[in-house]
Coordinates of C-alpha atoms in Angstrom, one line a residue:
X1 CA -61.1 -102.2 -60.4
X2 CA -58.6 -105.0 -61.2
X3 CA -58.1 -107.7 -58.7
X4 CA -54.5 -108.3 -57.7
X5 CA -52.8 -111.7 -57.3
X6 CA -52.7 -111.4 -53.5
X7 CA -53.3 -114.6 -51.6
X8 CA -53.9 -112.9 -48.3
X9 CA -56.0 -115.2 -46.0
X10 CA -56.0 -113.7 -42.5
X11 CA -54.1 -112.0 -39.8
X12 CA -52.4 -113.9 -36.9
X13 CA -51.1 -112.8 -33.6
X14 CA -47.3 -113.2 -33.4
X15 CA -47.6 -114.2 -29.7
X16 CA -50.8 -116.1 -29.0
X17 CA -51.7 -117.3 -32.5
X18 CA -55.2 -115.9 -32.5
X19 CA -56.6 -115.4 -36.1
X20 CA -58.4 -112.3 -37.4
X21 CA -60.3 -111.5 -40.5
X22 CA -58.0 -109.5 -42.7
X23 CA -60.9 -107.3 -43.9
X24 CA -60.9 -105.7 -40.5
X25 CA -59.0 -102.5 -39.7
X26 CA -56.8 -103.6 -36.8
X27 CA -53.7 -102.5 -35.0
X28 CA -52.6 -105.2 -32.6
X29 CA -53.9 -108.4 -31.0
X30 CA -57.0 -107.6 -28.9
X31 CA -56.1 -110.4 -26.5
X32 CA -52.4 -109.9 -25.8
X33 CA -51.5 -106.6 -27.5
X34 CA -48.7 -108.0 -29.6
X35 CA -48.1 -107.5 -33.3
X36 CA -50.3 -109.1 -35.9
X37 CA -48.8 -110.9 -39.0
X38 CA -50.3 -111.2 -42.4
X39 CA -50.7 -114.8 -43.6
X40 CA -51.1 -116.0 -47.2
X41 CA -52.2 -119.1 -49.1
X42 CA -48.6 -120.0 -50.1
X43 CA -49.6 -123.1 -51.9
X44 CA -51.6 -120.9 -54.2
X45 CA -49.0 -118.2 -54.3
X46 CA -46.3 -120.5 -55.5
X47 CA -48.3 -121.4 -58.6
X48 CA -47.6 -118.0 -60.1
X49 CA -44.8 -116.6 -58.0
X50 CA -41.9 -118.5 -59.5
X51 CA -38.3 -117.6 -60.4
X52 CA -39.3 -118.1 -64.0
X53 CA -42.4 -115.8 -63.9
X54 CA -40.4 -113.1 -62.1
X55 CA -38.0 -113.0 -65.0
X56 CA -40.9 -111.9 -67.2
X57 CA -42.2 -109.2 -64.8
X58 CA -41.0 -105.7 -66.0
X59 CA -42.2 -103.9 -62.8
X60 CA -39.0 -102.7 -61.1
X61 CA -40.7 -102.2 -57.7
X62 CA -41.7 -104.2 -54.6
X63 CA -45.1 -104.8 -56.2
X64 CA -43.6 -107.5 -58.4
X65 CA -44.2 -109.8 -55.4
X66 CA -48.0 -109.1 -55.2
X67 CA -49.0 -112.7 -54.5
X68 CA -47.5 -112.3 -51.0
X69 CA -48.5 -108.7 -50.4
X70 CA -51.9 -107.7 -48.8
X71 CA -53.4 -105.3 -51.3
X72 CA -56.4 -106.9 -53.0
X73 CA -57.2 -104.4 -55.7
X74 CA -54.4 -103.1 -58.0
X75 CA -55.9 -99.6 -58.0
X76 CA -55.1 -99.4 -54.3
X77 CA -51.4 -100.0 -54.8
X78 CA -49.8 -96.6 -54.2
X79 CA -46.7 -96.3 -56.4
X80 CA -44.0 -93.7 -56.0
X81 CA -40.9 -95.7 -56.8
X82 CA -40.6 -98.0 -53.8
X83 CA -38.3 -101.1 -53.8
X84 CA -36.1 -102.9 -56.3
X85 CA -33.1 -101.1 -55.0
X86 CA -29.6 -102.0 -56.2
X87 CA -27.5 -104.6 -54.6
X88 CA -23.9 -103.6 -55.1
X89 CA -20.8 -105.8 -54.9
X90 CA -18.5 -103.4 -53.1
X91 CA -15.2 -104.8 -54.5
X92 CA -12.9 -102.0 -53.4
X93 CA -14.5 -101.8 -49.9
X94 CA -14.4 -105.6 -49.5
X95 CA -10.8 -105.8 -50.5
X96 CA -9.8 -103.1 -48.0
X97 CA -11.5 -104.8 -45.0
X98 CA -10.5 -108.3 -46.0
X99 CA -13.9 -109.6 -46.9
X100 CA -14.2 -109.6 -50.7
X101 CA -17.8 -110.8 -50.9
X102 CA -19.2 -107.7 -49.3
X103 CA -22.4 -106.3 -50.8
X104 CA -24.3 -103.1 -50.0
X105 CA -28.1 -103.1 -50.4
X106 CA -28.6 -99.4 -51.0
X107 CA -32.0 -98.4 -49.7
X108 CA -31.3 -94.7 -50.1
X109 CA -32.7 -94.8 -53.7
X110 CA -36.2 -95.3 -52.5
X111 CA -38.6 -92.4 -52.8
X112 CA -38.1 -90.1 -49.8
X113 CA -34.5 -91.4 -49.5
X114 CA -34.9 -94.3 -47.2
X115 CA -36.2 -97.9 -46.7
X116 CA -39.2 -96.5 -44.8
X117 CA -40.9 -96.1 -48.1
X118 CA -41.3 -99.8 -48.4
X119 CA -43.3 -100.2 -45.1
X120 CA -45.3 -97.1 -45.5
X121 CA -46.2 -97.9 -49.1
X122 CA -47.9 -101.0 -47.9
X123 CA -49.4 -99.6 -44.7
X124 CA -50.9 -96.6 -46.4
X125 CA -52.1 -98.6 -49.4
X126 CA -53.9 -101.0 -47.1
X127 CA -55.3 -98.3 -45.0
X128 CA -56.6 -96.6 -48.2
X129 CA -58.1 -99.9 -49.3
X130 CA -59.9 -100.3 -46.0
X131 CA -61.3 -96.7 -46.1
X132 CA -59.1 -94.9 -43.6
X133 CA -59.3 -91.1 -43.9
X134 CA -56.6 -89.9 -41.5
X135 CA -53.3 -91.4 -40.3
X136 CA -51.0 -90.7 -37.5
X137 CA -47.4 -91.7 -36.9
X138 CA -44.6 -91.2 -34.3
X139 CA -41.3 -90.9 -36.0
X140 CA -37.6 -90.2 -35.6
X141 CA -37.6 -88.7 -39.1
X142 CA -37.7 -90.9 -42.2
X143 CA -40.9 -92.8 -41.5
X144 CA -42.8 -89.5 -41.1
X145 CA -41.6 -88.4 -44.5
X146 CA -42.6 -91.7 -46.1
X147 CA -46.0 -91.7 -44.5
X148 CA -46.6 -88.1 -45.6
X149 CA -45.7 -89.0 -49.2
X150 CA -48.0 -91.9 -49.5
X151 CA -50.8 -90.2 -47.6
X152 CA -50.5 -87.3 -50.1
X153 CA -50.7 -89.8 -53.0
X154 CA -53.8 -91.4 -51.5
X155 CA -55.5 -88.1 -50.4
X156 CA -55.5 -89.2 -46.8
X157 CA -54.9 -86.8 -43.9
X158 CA -51.4 -87.2 -42.2
X159 CA -50.5 -86.3 -38.6
X160 CA -46.8 -86.7 -37.8
X161 CA -45.3 -86.6 -34.3
X162 CA -41.5 -86.0 -34.0
X163 CA -39.1 -85.3 -31.2
X164 CA -38.5 -81.6 -31.1
X165 CA -34.7 -82.0 -31.7
X166 CA -35.2 -84.0 -35.0
X167 CA -33.1 -82.4 -37.8
X168 CA -34.9 -79.6 -39.6
X169 CA -34.9 -81.4 -43.0
X170 CA -37.2 -84.2 -41.7
X171 CA -39.8 -81.6 -40.5
X172 CA -39.6 -79.7 -43.8
X173 CA -40.1 -82.9 -45.8
X174 CA -43.3 -83.8 -43.9
X175 CA -44.8 -80.3 -44.1
X176 CA -44.0 -79.9 -47.8
X177 CA -45.8 -83.2 -48.4
X178 CA -48.9 -81.8 -46.7
X179 CA -48.7 -83.4 -43.3
X180 CA -49.4 -81.7 -40.0
X181 CA -46.3 -81.9 -37.8
X182 CA -46.3 -81.8 -34.0
X183 CA -43.0 -81.5 -32.1
X184 CA -42.8 -83.4 -28.9
X185 CA -40.4 -83.0 -25.9
X186 CA -39.0 -86.5 -25.7
X187 CA -38.1 -89.5 -27.8
X188 CA -40.1 -91.5 -30.3
X189 CA -42.0 -93.5 -27.6
X190 CA -43.1 -90.1 -26.1
X191 CA -44.3 -89.2 -29.6
X192 CA -46.3 -92.4 -29.7
X193 CA -48.0 -91.5 -26.5
X194 CA -48.9 -88.0 -27.8
X195 CA -50.1 -89.4 -31.1
X196 CA -52.4 -91.8 -29.3
X197 CA -53.7 -89.1 -26.9
X198 CA -54.6 -86.7 -29.7
X199 CA -55.8 -89.3 -32.1
X200 CA -58.2 -90.9 -29.7
X201 CA -61.8 -90.0 -30.7
X202 CA -60.6 -88.4 -33.9
X203 CA -60.5 -91.5 -36.0
X204 CA -56.8 -91.3 -36.8
X205 CA -55.4 -94.7 -37.7
X206 CA -52.0 -95.4 -36.0
X207 CA -49.3 -96.7 -38.4
X208 CA -46.6 -97.0 -35.8
X209 CA -43.9 -99.6 -36.2
X210 CA -45.4 -103.1 -35.7
X211 CA -48.6 -101.5 -34.3
X212 CA -50.4 -102.4 -37.5
X213 CA -49.7 -105.5 -39.7
X214 CA -48.6 -104.1 -43.0
X215 CA -45.4 -102.0 -42.7
X216 CA -43.8 -105.4 -42.0
X217 CA -45.1 -106.7 -45.4
X218 CA -43.4 -103.8 -47.2
X219 CA -40.1 -104.3 -45.4
X220 CA -40.1 -108.0 -46.0
X221 CA -39.7 -107.4 -49.7
X222 CA -36.0 -106.6 -49.0
X223 CA -35.7 -110.3 -48.3
X224 CA -37.4 -111.3 -51.6
X225 CA -35.3 -108.8 -53.6
X226 CA -32.1 -110.0 -52.0
X227 CA -32.8 -113.6 -52.9
X228 CA -33.8 -112.8 -56.4
X229 CA -30.8 -110.5 -57.0
X230 CA -28.5 -113.3 -55.8
X231 CA -30.0 -115.9 -58.0
X232 CA -32.3 -117.4 -55.3
X233 CA -29.5 -117.9 -52.9
X234 CA -28.8 -115.9 -49.7
X235 CA -25.7 -114.5 -48.2
X236 CA -23.9 -116.0 -45.2
X237 CA -24.5 -112.9 -43.1
X238 CA -26.9 -109.9 -43.2
X239 CA -26.0 -106.9 -41.1
X240 CA -28.9 -104.6 -40.4
X241 CA -29.2 -101.4 -38.4
X242 CA -32.0 -101.9 -35.8
X243 CA -34.3 -99.4 -34.2
X244 CA -37.8 -100.7 -34.4
X245 CA -36.6 -103.8 -36.2
X246 CA -39.4 -104.1 -38.8
X247 CA -37.0 -104.8 -41.6
X248 CA -35.1 -107.6 -39.8
X249 CA -38.3 -109.3 -38.7
X250 CA -39.8 -108.8 -42.1
X251 CA -36.9 -110.4 -43.9
X252 CA -36.9 -113.4 -41.5
X253 CA -40.6 -113.8 -42.3
X254 CA -39.9 -113.5 -46.1
X255 CA -37.2 -116.3 -45.8
X256 CA -39.8 -118.6 -44.2
X257 CA -42.3 -117.9 -46.9
X258 CA -39.8 -118.4 -49.7
X259 CA -38.7 -121.7 -48.2
X260 CA -42.4 -122.9 -48.1
X261 CA -42.9 -121.9 -51.7
X262 CA -39.6 -123.6 -52.8
X263 CA -38.0 -120.4 -54.0
X264 CA -35.0 -120.9 -51.8
X265 CA -33.4 -124.0 -50.2
X266 CA -34.7 -124.8 -46.7
X267 CA -32.2 -124.4 -43.9
X268 CA -29.8 -122.1 -45.7
X269 CA -30.8 -118.8 -44.2
X270 CA -28.2 -116.1 -43.3
X271 CA -27.0 -115.3 -39.8
X272 CA -28.8 -112.1 -38.9
X273 CA -26.9 -109.3 -37.2
X274 CA -28.5 -106.4 -35.4
X275 CA -26.5 -103.2 -35.1
X276 CA -27.3 -100.5 -32.6
X277 CA -25.7 -97.4 -31.1
X278 CA -23.8 -97.7 -27.8
X279 CA -26.0 -94.8 -26.8
X280 CA -29.2 -96.8 -27.4
X281 CA -28.7 -100.6 -27.5
X282 CA -31.7 -102.3 -25.8
X283 CA -31.6 -105.3 -28.2
X284 CA -27.9 -105.8 -27.8
X285 CA -28.3 -105.8 -24.0
X286 CA -31.3 -108.2 -24.1
X287 CA -29.6 -110.7 -26.4
X288 CA -26.5 -110.7 -24.2
X289 CA -28.6 -111.3 -21.1
X290 CA -30.7 -114.1 -22.7
X291 CA -33.9 -112.1 -22.2
X292 CA -37.1 -112.6 -24.2
X293 CA -37.9 -108.9 -24.1
X294 CA -35.8 -105.7 -24.2
X295 CA -36.1 -103.2 -21.4
X296 CA -36.5 -99.5 -22.0
X297 CA -33.1 -97.9 -22.6
X298 CA -32.9 -94.8 -20.4
X299 CA -31.3 -91.6 -21.8
X300 CA -31.1 -92.8 -25.4
X301 CA -28.8 -90.6 -27.5
X302 CA -27.2 -91.1 -30.9
X303 CA -26.6 -89.1 -34.1
X304 CA -28.4 -91.9 -36.0
X305 CA -32.0 -90.9 -35.6
X306 CA -33.3 -94.2 -36.9
X307 CA -31.4 -96.0 -34.0
X308 CA -32.7 -93.7 -31.3
X309 CA -35.5 -96.1 -30.4
X310 CA -35.3 -96.9 -26.6
X311 CA -38.0 -99.5 -26.7
X312 CA -39.2 -101.7 -29.6
X313 CA -42.7 -103.1 -29.8
X314 CA -41.4 -106.1 -31.8
X315 CA -38.5 -106.8 -29.4
X316 CA -39.4 -110.4 -29.0
X317 CA -39.6 -111.0 -32.7
X318 CA -36.2 -109.3 -33.3
X319 CA -34.6 -111.5 -30.6
X320 CA -36.3 -114.6 -32.0
X321 CA -34.9 -114.0 -35.5
X322 CA -31.4 -113.4 -34.1
X323 CA -31.4 -116.5 -32.1
X324 CA -33.0 -118.8 -34.7
X325 CA -30.4 -117.6 -37.3
X326 CA -27.4 -118.1 -35.0
X327 CA -26.9 -114.3 -35.3
X328 CA -25.7 -111.7 -32.9
X329 CA -26.1 -108.0 -31.9
X330 CA -23.4 -105.4 -32.0
X331 CA -23.3 -101.8 -30.6
X332 CA -21.0 -99.2 -32.2
X333 CA -20.2 -95.7 -31.1
X334 CA -21.3 -92.6 -33.0
X335 CA -17.7 -91.8 -33.8
X336 CA -17.3 -95.3 -35.4
X337 CA -20.5 -94.7 -37.4
X338 CA -19.3 -91.4 -38.8
X339 CA -15.8 -92.8 -39.5
X340 CA -17.1 -95.7 -41.5
X341 CA -19.6 -93.7 -43.4
X342 CA -16.7 -92.0 -45.0
X343 CA -14.9 -95.3 -45.5
X344 CA -18.0 -96.7 -47.2
X345 CA -18.5 -93.6 -49.3
X346 CA -14.9 -93.3 -50.5
X347 CA -14.5 -97.0 -51.4
X348 CA -18.0 -97.7 -52.9
X349 CA -19.5 -94.4 -54.2
X350 CA -22.5 -94.8 -51.9
X351 CA -23.1 -91.9 -49.5
X352 CA -24.7 -93.7 -46.5
X353 CA -26.7 -92.4 -43.5
X354 CA -25.0 -93.0 -40.1
X355 CA -27.1 -96.2 -39.9
X356 CA -25.3 -97.6 -42.9
X357 CA -21.9 -96.6 -41.5
X358 CA -22.9 -98.5 -38.3
X359 CA -23.3 -101.7 -40.4
X360 CA -19.8 -101.4 -41.8
X361 CA -18.3 -100.6 -38.4
X362 CA -20.0 -103.8 -37.1
X363 CA -18.7 -105.9 -40.0
X364 CA -15.1 -104.7 -39.4
X365 CA -15.5 -105.6 -35.7
X366 CA -17.0 -109.1 -36.4
X367 CA -14.2 -109.8 -38.9
X368 CA -11.6 -108.8 -36.3
X369 CA -13.3 -111.1 -33.7
X370 CA -13.4 -114.0 -36.2
X371 CA -17.2 -114.2 -36.2
X372 CA -17.2 -113.4 -39.9
X373 CA -14.7 -115.4 -42.0
X374 CA -12.9 -113.7 -44.9
X375 CA -14.5 -115.9 -47.5
X376 CA -18.1 -115.4 -46.3
X377 CA -20.6 -113.3 -48.2
X378 CA -22.0 -110.4 -46.3
X379 CA -24.8 -107.9 -47.1
X380 CA -24.8 -104.5 -45.4
X381 CA -28.0 -102.5 -45.5
X382 CA -27.6 -98.8 -46.1
X383 CA -31.1 -97.8 -45.0
X384 CA -31.0 -94.1 -46.0
X385 CA -29.2 -91.3 -47.8
X386 CA -26.4 -89.4 -46.1
X387 CA -27.8 -86.2 -47.6
X388 CA -30.3 -86.0 -44.8
X389 CA -27.4 -86.0 -42.3
X390 CA -25.3 -83.3 -44.0
X391 CA -25.4 -81.3 -40.7
X392 CA -23.7 -84.2 -38.9
X393 CA -21.0 -84.8 -41.5
X394 CA -20.3 -81.1 -41.8
X395 CA -19.2 -81.0 -38.1
X396 CA -16.5 -83.7 -38.8
X397 CA -15.0 -82.3 -42.0

């Protein structure tokens, strides 16, 4: 086996700061049950992870940042085409909405059609490296497909738990990739309870959002890519659709790491914007109320399956990133999401999932409110392909 350039040192609890040996297979902090974060020797990492060295790396994937990723042996890096997605300057769209410097980071080109490939590439790769034989995951759709794909690549058993009303294409994707799929009467947190119940005593390792340390590491690469694609600068505003929030938290972590390594200028981070559905907006509500945690959202309902997350394990980390960045949180209706999916598609050539449309709807609202100025640079995250939501769009055409 070939040793990677990883500078992983340990795991650290995001709440109490307790340190753990990174060679252990862990879910959450054993003392306070909060998410664990991977930590690196950034002084060592910055010796080889430089803007100049990256120009010579031909690998068009998230693995180009291996110094700050947790996989220790290159043979354990599962590769299916994850990361290094295009950042588009949406000139026609920006001109139409009065914000010319509008960009779209199009995550739909990841394998399995969504940004979930990033997190699950790292989570499954690390589980494989640590000897895991079977995995379980609760999912609203895309995460289950991504986990199934990487588990298949690694030869690991995959058990997927989905709400029974999840669109059929998500179920088919998982089963065709070899996973066992269980349909649950309820929402994603109910799926999590069922996965825990059935996995207990069977040795299934849970790769739920922020209930293991490494999905976050995959998602943070969106932040690294964004900085590299913008010439080691960052936009004024990032608008991100938030269910479990791993991507937003991961990018905020990435910005801190890049500052410490001197890749970006300290103190010039973007204002982060969370977008949720009016039918499921626990983070929007918590931020408005000044709370440290978000309460369970009762009766969660939205066409955007990735936003139908009534309670987020990493709620405090999401809220911390929003507040530290001077950001905000916006809720938009399903009708607005669908409307702005077509606006984005017809003016950019990118066919977004409803979550992507939600970001554009939020941008338009924030421009109207004066929170975003016309000359500011804004990056919208389209987190998945609209093709998986053809059933939703068919009803509106």
